[in-house]
GROMACS .gro file of N, CA and C in nm:
model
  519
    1UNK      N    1  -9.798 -11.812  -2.050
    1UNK     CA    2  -9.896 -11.781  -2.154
    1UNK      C    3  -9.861 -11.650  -2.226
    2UNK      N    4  -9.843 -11.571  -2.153
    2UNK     CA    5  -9.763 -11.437  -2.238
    2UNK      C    6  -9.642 -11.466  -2.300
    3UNK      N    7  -9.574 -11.563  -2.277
    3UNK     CA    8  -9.450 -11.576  -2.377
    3UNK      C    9  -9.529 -11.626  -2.518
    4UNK      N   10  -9.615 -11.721  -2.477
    4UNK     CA   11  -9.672 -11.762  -2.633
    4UNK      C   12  -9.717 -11.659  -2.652
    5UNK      N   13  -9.798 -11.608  -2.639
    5UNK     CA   14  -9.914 -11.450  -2.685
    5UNK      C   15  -9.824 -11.405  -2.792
    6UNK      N   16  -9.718 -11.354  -2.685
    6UNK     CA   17  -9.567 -11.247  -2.773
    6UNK      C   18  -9.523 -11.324  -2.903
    7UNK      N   19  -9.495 -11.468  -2.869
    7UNK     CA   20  -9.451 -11.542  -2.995
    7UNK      C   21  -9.538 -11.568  -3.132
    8UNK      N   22  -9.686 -11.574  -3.094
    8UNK     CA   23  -9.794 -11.577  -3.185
    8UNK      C   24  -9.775 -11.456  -3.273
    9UNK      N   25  -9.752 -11.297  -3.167
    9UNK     CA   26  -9.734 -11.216  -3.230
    9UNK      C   27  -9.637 -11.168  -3.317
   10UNK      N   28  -9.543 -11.222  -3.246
   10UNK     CA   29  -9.413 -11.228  -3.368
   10UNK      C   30  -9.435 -11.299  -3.521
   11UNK      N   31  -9.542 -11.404  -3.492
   11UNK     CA   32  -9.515 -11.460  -3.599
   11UNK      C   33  -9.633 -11.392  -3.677
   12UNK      N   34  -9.746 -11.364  -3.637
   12UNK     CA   35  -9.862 -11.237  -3.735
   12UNK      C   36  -9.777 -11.155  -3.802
   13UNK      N   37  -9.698 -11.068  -3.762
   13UNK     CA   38  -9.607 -10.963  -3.802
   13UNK      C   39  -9.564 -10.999  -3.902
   14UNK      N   40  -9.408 -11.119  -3.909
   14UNK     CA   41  -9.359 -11.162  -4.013
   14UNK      C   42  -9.456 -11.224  -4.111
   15UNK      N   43  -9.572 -11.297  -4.064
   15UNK     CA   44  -9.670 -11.323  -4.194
   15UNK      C   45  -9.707 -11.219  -4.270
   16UNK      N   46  -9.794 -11.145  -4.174
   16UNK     CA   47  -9.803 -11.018  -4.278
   16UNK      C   48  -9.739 -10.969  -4.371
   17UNK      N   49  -9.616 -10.920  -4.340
   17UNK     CA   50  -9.476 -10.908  -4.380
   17UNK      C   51  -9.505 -10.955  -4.533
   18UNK      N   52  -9.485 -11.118  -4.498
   18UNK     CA   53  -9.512 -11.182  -4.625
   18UNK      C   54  -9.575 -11.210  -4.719
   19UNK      N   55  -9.707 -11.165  -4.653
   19UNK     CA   56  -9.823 -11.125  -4.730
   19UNK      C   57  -9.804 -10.988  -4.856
   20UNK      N   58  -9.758 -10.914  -4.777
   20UNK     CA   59  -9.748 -10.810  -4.867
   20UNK      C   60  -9.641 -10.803  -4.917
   21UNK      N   61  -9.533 -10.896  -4.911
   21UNK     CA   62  -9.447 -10.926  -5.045
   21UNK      C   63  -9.447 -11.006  -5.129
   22UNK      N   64  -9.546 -11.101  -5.108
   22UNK     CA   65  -9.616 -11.186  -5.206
   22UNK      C   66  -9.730 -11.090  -5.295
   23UNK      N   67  -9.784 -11.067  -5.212
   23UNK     CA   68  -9.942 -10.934  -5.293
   23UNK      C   69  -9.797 -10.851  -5.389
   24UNK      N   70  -9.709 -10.802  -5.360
   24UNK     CA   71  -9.623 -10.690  -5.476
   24UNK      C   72  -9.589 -10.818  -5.572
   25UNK      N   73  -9.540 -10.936  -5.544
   25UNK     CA   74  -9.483 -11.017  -5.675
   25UNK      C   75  -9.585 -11.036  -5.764
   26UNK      N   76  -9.666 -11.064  -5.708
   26UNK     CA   77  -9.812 -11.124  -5.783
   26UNK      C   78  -9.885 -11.010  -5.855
   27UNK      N   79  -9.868 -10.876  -5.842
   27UNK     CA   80  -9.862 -10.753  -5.859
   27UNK      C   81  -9.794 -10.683  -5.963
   28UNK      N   82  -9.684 -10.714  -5.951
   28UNK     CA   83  -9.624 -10.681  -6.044
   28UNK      C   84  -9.629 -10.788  -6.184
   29UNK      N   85  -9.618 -10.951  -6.162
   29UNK     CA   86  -9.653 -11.026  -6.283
   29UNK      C   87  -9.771 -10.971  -6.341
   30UNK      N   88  -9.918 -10.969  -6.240
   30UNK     CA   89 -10.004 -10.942  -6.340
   30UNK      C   90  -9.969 -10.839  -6.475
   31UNK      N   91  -9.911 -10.738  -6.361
   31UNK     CA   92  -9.884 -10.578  -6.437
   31UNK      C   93  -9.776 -10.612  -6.568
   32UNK      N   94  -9.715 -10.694  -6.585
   32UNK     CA   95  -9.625 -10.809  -6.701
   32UNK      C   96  -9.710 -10.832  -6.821
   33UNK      N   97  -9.810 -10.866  -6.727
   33UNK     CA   98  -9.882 -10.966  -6.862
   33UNK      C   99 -10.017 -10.876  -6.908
   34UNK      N  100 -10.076 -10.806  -6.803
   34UNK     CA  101 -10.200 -10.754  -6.849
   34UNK      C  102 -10.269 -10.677  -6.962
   35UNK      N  103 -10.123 -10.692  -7.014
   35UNK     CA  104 -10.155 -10.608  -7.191
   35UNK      C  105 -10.219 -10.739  -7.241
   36UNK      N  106 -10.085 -10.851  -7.265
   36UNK     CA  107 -10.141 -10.978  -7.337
   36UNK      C  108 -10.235 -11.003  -7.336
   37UNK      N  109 -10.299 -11.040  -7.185
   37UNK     CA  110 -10.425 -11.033  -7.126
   37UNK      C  111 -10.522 -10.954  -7.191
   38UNK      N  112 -10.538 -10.825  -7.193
   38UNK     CA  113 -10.595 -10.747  -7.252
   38UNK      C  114 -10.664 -10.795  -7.485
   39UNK      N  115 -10.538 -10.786  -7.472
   39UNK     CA  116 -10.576 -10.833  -7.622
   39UNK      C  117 -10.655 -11.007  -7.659
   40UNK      N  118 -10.639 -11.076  -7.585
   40UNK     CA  119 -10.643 -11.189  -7.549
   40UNK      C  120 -10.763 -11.133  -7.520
   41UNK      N  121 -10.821 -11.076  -7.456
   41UNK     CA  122 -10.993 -11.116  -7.383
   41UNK      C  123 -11.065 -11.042  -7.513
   42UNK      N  124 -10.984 -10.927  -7.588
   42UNK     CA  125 -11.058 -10.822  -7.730
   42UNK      C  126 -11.046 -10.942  -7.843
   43UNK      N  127 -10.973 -11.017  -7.857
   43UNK     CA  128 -10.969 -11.131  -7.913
   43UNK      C  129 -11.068 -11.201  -7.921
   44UNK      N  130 -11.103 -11.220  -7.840
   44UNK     CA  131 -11.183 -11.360  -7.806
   44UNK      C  132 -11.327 -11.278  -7.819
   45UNK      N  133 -11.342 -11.209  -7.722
   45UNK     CA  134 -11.480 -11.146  -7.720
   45UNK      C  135 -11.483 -11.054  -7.863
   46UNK      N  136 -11.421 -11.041  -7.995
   46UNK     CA  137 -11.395 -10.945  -8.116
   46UNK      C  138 -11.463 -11.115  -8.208
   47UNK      N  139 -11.400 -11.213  -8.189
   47UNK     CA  140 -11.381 -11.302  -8.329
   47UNK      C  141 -11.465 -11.421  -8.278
   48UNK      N  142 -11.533 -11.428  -8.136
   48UNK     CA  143 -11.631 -11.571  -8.119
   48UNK      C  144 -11.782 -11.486  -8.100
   49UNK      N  145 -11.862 -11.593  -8.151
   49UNK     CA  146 -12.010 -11.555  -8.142
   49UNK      C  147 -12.051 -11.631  -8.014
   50UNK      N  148 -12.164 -11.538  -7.966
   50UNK     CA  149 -12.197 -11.606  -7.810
   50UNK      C  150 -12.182 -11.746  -7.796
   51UNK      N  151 -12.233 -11.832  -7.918
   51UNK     CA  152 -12.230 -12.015  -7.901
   51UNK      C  153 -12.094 -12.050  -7.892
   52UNK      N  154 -12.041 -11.938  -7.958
   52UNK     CA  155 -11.848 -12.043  -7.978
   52UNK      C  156 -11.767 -11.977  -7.832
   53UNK      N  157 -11.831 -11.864  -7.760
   53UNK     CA  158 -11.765 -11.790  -7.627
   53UNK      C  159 -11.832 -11.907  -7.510
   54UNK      N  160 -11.977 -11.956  -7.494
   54UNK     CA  161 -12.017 -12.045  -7.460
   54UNK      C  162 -11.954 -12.181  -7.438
   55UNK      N  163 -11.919 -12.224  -7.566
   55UNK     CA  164 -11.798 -12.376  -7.604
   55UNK      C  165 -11.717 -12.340  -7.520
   56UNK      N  166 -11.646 -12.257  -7.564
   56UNK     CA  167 -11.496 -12.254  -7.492
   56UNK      C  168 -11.500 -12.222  -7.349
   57UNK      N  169 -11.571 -12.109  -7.310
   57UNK     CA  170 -11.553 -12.124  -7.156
   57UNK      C  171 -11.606 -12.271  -7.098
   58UNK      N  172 -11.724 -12.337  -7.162
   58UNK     CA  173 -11.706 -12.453  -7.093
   58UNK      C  174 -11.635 -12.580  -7.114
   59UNK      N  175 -11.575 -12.551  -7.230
   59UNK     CA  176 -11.426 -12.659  -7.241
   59UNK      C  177 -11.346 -12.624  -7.139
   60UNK      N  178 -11.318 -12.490  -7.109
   60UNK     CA  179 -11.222 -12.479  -7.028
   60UNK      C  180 -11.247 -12.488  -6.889
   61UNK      N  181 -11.405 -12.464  -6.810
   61UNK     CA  182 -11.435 -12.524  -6.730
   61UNK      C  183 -11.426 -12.614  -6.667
   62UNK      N  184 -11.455 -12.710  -6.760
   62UNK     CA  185 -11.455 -12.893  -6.809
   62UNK      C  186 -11.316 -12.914  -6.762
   63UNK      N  187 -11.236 -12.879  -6.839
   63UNK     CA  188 -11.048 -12.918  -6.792
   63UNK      C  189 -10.975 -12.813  -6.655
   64UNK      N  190 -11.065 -12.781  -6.621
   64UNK     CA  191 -11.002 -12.720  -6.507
   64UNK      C  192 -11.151 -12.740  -6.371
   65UNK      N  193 -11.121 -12.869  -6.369
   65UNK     CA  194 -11.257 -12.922  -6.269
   65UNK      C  195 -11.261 -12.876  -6.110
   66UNK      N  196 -11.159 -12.792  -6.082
   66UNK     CA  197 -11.205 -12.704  -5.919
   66UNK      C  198 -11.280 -12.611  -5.946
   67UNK      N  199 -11.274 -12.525  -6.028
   67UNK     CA  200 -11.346 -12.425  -6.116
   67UNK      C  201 -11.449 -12.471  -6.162
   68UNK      N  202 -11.502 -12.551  -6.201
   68UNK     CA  203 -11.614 -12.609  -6.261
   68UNK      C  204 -11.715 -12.676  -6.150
   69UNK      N  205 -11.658 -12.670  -6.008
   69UNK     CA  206 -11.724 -12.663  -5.884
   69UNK      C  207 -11.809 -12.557  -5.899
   70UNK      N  208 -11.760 -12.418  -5.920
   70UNK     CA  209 -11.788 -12.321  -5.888
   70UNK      C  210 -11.916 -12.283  -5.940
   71UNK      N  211 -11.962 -12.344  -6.035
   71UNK     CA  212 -12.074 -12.295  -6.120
   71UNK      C  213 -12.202 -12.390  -6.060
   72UNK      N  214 -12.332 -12.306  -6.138
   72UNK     CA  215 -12.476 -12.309  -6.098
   72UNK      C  216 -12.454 -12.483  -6.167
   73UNK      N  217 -12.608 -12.553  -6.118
   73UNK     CA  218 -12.657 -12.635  -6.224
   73UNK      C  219 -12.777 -12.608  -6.277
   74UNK      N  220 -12.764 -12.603  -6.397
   74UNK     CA  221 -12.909 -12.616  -6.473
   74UNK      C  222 -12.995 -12.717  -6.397
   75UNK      N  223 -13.095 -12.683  -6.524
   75UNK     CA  224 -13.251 -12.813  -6.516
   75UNK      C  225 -13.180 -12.930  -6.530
   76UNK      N  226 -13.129 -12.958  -6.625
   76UNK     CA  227 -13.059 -13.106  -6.634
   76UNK      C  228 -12.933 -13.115  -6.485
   77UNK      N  229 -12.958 -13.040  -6.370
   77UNK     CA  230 -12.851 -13.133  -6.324
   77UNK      C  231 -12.707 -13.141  -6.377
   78UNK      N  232 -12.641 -13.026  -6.441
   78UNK     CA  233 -12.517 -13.005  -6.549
   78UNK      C  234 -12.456 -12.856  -6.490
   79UNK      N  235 -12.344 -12.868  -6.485
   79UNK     CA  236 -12.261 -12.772  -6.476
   79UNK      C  237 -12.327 -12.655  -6.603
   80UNK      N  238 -12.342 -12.506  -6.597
   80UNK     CA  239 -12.384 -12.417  -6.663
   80UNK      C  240 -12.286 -12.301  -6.652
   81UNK      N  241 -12.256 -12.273  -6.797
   81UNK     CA  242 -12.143 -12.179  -6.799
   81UNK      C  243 -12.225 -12.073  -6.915
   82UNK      N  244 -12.298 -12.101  -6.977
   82UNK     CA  245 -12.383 -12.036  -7.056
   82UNK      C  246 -12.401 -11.881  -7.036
   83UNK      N  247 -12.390 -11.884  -6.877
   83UNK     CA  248 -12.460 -11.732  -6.878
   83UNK      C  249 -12.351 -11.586  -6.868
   84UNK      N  250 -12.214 -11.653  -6.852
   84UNK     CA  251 -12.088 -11.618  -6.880
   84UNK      C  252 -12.071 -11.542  -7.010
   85UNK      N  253 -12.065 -11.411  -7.003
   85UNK     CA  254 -12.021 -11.337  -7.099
   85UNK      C  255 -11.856 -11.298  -7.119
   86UNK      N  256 -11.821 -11.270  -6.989
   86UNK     CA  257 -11.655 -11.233  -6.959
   86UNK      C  258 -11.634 -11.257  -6.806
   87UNK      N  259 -11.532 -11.313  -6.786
   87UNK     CA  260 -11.492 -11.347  -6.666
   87UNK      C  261 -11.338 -11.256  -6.667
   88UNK      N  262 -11.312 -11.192  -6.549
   88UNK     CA  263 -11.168 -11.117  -6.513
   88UNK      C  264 -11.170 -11.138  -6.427
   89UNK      N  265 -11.011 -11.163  -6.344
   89UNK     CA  266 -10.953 -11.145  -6.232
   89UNK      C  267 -10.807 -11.031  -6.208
   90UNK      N  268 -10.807 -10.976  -6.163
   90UNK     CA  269 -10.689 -10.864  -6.165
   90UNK      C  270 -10.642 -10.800  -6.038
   91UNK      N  271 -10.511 -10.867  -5.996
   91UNK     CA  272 -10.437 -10.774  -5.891
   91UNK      C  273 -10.428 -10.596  -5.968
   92UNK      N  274 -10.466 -10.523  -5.840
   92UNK     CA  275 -10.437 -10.356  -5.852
   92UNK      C  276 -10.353 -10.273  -5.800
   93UNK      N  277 -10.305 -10.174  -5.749
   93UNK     CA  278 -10.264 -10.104  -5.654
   93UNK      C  279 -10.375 -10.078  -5.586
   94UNK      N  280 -10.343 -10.025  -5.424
   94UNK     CA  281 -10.347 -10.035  -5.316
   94UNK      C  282 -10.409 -10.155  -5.225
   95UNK      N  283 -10.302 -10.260  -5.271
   95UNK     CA  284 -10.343 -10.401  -5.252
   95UNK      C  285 -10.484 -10.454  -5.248
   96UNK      N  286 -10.499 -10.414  -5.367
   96UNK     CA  287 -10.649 -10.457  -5.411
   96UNK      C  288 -10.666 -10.569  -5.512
   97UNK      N  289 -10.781 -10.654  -5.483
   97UNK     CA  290 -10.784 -10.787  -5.614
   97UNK      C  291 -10.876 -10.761  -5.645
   98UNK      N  292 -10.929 -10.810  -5.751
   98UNK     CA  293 -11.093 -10.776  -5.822
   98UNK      C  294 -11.133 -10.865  -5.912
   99UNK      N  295 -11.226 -10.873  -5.933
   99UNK     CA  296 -11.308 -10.987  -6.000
   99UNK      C  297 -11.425 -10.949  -6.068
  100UNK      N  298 -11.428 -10.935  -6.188
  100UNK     CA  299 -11.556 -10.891  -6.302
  100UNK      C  300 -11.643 -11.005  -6.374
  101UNK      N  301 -11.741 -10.994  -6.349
  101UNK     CA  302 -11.834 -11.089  -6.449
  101UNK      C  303 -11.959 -11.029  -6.478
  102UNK      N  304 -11.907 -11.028  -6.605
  102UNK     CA  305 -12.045 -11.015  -6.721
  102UNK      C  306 -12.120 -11.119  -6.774
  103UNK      N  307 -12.269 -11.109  -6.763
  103UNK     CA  308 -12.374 -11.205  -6.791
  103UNK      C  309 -12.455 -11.185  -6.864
  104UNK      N  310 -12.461 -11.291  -6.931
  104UNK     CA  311 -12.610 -11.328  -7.045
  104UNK      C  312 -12.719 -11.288  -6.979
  105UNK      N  313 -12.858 -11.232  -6.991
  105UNK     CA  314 -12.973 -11.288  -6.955
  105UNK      C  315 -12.965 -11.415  -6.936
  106UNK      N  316 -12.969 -11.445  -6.794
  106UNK     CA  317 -13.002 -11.566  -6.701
  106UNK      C  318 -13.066 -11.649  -6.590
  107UNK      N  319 -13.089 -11.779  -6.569
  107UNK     CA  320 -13.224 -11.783  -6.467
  107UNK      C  321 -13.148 -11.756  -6.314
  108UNK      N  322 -13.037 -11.708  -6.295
  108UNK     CA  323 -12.999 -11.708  -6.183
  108UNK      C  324 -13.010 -11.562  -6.112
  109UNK      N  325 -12.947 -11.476  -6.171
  109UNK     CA  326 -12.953 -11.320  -6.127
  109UNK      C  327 -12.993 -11.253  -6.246
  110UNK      N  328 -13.083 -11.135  -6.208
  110UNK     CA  329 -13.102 -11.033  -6.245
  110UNK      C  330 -12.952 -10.907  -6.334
  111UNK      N  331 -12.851 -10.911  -6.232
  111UNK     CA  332 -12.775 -10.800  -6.269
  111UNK      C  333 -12.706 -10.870  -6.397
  112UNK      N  334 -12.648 -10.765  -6.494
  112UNK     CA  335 -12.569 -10.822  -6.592
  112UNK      C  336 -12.460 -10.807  -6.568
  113UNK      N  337 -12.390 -10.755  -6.466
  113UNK     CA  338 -12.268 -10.709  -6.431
  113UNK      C  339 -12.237 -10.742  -6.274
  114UNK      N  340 -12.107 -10.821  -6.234
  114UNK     CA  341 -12.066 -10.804  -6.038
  114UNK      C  342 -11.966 -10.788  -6.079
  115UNK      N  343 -11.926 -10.745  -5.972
  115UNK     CA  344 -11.798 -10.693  -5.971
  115UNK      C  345 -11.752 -10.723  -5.809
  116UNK      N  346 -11.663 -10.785  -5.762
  116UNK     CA  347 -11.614 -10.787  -5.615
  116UNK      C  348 -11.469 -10.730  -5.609
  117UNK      N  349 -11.471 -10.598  -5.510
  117UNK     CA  350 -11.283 -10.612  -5.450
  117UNK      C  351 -11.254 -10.666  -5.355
  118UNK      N  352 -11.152 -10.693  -5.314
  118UNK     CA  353 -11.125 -10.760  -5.172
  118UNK      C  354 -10.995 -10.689  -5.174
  119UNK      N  355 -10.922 -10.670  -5.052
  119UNK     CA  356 -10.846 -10.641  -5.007
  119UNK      C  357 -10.741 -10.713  -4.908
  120UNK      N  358 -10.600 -10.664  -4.947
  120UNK     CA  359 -10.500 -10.758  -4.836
  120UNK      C  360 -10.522 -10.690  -4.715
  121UNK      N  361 -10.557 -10.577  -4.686
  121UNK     CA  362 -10.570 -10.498  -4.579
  121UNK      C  363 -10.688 -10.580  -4.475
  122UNK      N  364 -10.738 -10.525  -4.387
  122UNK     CA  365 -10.843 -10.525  -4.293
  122UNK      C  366 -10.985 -10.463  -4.362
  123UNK      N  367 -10.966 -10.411  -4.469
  123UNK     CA  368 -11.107 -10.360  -4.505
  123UNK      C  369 -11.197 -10.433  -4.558
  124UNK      N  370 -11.319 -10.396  -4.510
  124UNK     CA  371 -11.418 -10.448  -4.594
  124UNK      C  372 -11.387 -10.493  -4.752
  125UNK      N  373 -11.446 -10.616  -4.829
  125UNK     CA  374 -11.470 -10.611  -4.935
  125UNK      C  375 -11.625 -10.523  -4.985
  126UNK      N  376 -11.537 -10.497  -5.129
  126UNK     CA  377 -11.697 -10.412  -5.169
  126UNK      C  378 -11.752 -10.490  -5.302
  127UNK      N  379 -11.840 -10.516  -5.330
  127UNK     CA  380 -11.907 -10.578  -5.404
  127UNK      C  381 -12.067 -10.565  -5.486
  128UNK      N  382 -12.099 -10.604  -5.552
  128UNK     CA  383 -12.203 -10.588  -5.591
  128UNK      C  384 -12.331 -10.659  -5.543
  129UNK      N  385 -12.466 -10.631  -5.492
  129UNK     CA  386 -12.537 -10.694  -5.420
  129UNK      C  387 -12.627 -10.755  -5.524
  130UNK      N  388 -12.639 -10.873  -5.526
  130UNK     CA  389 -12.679 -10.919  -5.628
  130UNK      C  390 -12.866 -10.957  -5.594
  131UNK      N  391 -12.895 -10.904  -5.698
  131UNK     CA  392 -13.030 -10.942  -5.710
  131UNK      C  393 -13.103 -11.095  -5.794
  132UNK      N  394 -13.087 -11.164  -5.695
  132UNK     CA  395 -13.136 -11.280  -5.745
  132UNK      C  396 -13.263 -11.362  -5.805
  133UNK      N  397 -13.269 -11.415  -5.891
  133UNK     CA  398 -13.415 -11.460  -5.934
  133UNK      C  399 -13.449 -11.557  -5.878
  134UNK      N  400 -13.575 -11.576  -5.918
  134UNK     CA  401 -13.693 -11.634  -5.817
  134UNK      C  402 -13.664 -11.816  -5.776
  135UNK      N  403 -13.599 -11.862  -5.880
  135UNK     CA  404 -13.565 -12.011  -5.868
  135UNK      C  405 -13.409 -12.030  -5.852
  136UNK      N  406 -13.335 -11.919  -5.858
  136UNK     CA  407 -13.199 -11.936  -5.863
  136UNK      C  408 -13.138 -12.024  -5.758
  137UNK      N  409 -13.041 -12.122  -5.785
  137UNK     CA  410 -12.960 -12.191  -5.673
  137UNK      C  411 -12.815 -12.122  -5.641
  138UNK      N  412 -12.793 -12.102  -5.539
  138UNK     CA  413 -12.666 -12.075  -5.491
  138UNK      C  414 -12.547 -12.148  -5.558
  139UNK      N  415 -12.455 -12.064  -5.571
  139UNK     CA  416 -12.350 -12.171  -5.626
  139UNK      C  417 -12.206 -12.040  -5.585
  140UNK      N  418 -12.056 -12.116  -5.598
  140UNK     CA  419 -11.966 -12.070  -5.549
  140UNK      C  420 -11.921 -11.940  -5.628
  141UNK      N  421 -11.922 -11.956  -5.760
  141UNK     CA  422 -11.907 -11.844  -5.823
  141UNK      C  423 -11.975 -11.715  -5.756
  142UNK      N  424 -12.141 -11.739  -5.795
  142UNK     CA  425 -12.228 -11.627  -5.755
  142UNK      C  426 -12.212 -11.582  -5.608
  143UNK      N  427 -12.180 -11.677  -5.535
  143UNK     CA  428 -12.204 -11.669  -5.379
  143UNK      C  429 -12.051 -11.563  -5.337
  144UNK      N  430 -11.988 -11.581  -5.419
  144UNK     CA  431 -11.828 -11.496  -5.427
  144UNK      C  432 -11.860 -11.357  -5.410
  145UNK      N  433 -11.950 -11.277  -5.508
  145UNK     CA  434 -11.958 -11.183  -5.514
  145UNK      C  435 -12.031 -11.157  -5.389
  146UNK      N  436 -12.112 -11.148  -5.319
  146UNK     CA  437 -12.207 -11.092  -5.211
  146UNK      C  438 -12.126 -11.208  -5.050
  147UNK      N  439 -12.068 -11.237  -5.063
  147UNK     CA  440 -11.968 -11.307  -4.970
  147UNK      C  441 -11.943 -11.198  -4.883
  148UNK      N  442 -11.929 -11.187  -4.716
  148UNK     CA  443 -11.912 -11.036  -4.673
  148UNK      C  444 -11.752 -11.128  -4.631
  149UNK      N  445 -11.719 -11.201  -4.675
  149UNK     CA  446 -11.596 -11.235  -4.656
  149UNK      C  447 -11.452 -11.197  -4.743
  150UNK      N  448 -11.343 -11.215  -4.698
  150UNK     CA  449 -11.243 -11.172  -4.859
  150UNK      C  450 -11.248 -11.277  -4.935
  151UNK      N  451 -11.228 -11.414  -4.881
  151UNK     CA  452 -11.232 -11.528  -4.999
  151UNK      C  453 -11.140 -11.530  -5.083
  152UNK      N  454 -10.991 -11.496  -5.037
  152UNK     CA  455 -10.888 -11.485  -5.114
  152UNK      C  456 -10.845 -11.639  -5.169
  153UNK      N  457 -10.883 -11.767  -5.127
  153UNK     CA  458 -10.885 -11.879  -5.168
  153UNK      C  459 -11.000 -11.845  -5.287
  154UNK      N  460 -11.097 -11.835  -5.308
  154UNK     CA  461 -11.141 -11.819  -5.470
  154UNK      C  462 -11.093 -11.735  -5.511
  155UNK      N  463 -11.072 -11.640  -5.473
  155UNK     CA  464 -11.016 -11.538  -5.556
  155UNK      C  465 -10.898 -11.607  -5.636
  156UNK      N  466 -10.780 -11.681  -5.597
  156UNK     CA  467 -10.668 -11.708  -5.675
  156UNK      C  468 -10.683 -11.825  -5.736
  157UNK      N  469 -10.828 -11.930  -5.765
  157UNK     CA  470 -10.880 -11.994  -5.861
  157UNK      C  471 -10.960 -11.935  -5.949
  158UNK      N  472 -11.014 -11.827  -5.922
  158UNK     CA  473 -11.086 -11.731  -6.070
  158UNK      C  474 -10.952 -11.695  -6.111
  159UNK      N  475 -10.861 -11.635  -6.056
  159UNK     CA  476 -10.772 -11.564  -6.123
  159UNK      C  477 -10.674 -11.704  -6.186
  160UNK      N  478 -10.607 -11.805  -6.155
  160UNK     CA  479 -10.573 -11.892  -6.233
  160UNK      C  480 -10.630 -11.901  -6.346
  161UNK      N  481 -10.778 -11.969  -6.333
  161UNK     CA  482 -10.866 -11.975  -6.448
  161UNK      C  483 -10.861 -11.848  -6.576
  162UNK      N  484 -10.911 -11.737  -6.525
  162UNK     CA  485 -10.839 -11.629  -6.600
  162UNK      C  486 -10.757 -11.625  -6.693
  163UNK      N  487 -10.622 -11.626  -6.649
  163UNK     CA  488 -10.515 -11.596  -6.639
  163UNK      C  489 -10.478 -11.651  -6.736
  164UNK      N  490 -10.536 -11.826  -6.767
  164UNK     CA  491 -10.470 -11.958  -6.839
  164UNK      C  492 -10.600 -12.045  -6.897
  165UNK      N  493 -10.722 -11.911  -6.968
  165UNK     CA  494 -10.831 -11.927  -6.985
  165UNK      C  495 -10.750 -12.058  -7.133
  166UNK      N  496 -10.715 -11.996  -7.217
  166UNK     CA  497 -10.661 -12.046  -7.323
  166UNK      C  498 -10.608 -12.186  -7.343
  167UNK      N  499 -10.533 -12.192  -7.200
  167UNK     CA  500 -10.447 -12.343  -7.193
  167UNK      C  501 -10.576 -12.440  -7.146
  168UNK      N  502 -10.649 -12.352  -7.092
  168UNK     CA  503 -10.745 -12.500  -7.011
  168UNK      C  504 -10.834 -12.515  -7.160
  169UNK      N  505 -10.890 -12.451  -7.245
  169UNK     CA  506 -10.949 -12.485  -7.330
  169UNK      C  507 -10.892 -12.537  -7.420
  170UNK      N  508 -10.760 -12.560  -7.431
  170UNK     CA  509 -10.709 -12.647  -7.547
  170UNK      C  510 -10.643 -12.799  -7.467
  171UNK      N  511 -10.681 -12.803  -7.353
  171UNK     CA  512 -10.624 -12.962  -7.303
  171UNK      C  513 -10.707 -13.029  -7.385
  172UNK      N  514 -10.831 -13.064  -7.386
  172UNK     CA  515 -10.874 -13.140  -7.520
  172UNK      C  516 -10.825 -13.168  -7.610
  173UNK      N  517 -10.725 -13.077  -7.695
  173UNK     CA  518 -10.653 -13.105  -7.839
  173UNK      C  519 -10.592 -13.179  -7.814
   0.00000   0.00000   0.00000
């Protein structure tokens, strides 16, 4: 049994290992693109009015249907993207990921702003505690932020989504 123990441990080590040379590649692309990125979100949030920022995030919802898990349902029983003002995902230094969302006045939460980090490390994630309204339903998005978990599996479907906000809203064309 101690030979396995030792071998388990060998292999934590080299995962790790790999962990954090995957977290620098993924790290450094963001750090590639995050200008584009940047102009791309001043873009969008500069030249669409809330109804046409509305459309498109839920076109792109719509064509990217793991993501479209993630969201509340309205009264009708419908996927709701409405209350979506800006969505970000962003690898940082000191192996940190993060996740921003800005909100409409909505029937789900109170705050207009969460924000979650998570970390490749052992640390706690820190996050925003969300104050929820009185009829609100749980859903994967919202449940992300106040998660005392890392949730690095959503984390790298917000950040896809993100990332390739543009391409998922034009599969329709």
């Amino acid at each position: 049994d101690d030979k396995l123990v030792g071998m388990q441990e060998s292999l934590d080590e080299a995962y790790l290992e790999y962990i954090k040379k995957e977290f620098l590649a993924k790290l450094a692309y963001y750090n590639k693109i995050a200008g584009t990125l940047e102009k791309r979100d001043a873009l969008l949030r500069e030249t669409l009015s809330r109804e046409e920022m509305d459309r498109y995030y839920n076109r792109a919802f719509v064509n990217f249907d793991i993501v479209q898990d993630f969201l509340p349902l309205n009264a009708e029983n419908e996927y709701d993207s409405s209350f979506i003002k800006y969505l970000k995902a962003e690898y940082l230094e000191g192996e940190r990921m993060r996740v921003l969302l800005e909100m409409y006045e909505n029937d789900y939460v109170k705050n207009p702003v969460l924000e979650k980090t998570i970390y490749l490390s052992d640390r706690d994630p820190e996050g925003t505690k969300i104050e929820w309204r009185n009829e609100a339903r749980p859903c994967i998005l919202l449940d992300f932020f106040q998660a005392e978990e890392d949730c690095y599996d959503t984390f790298d479907i917000i950040y896809e989504f993100y990332v390739n906000l543009v391409a998922y809203n034009r599969l329709e064309e």
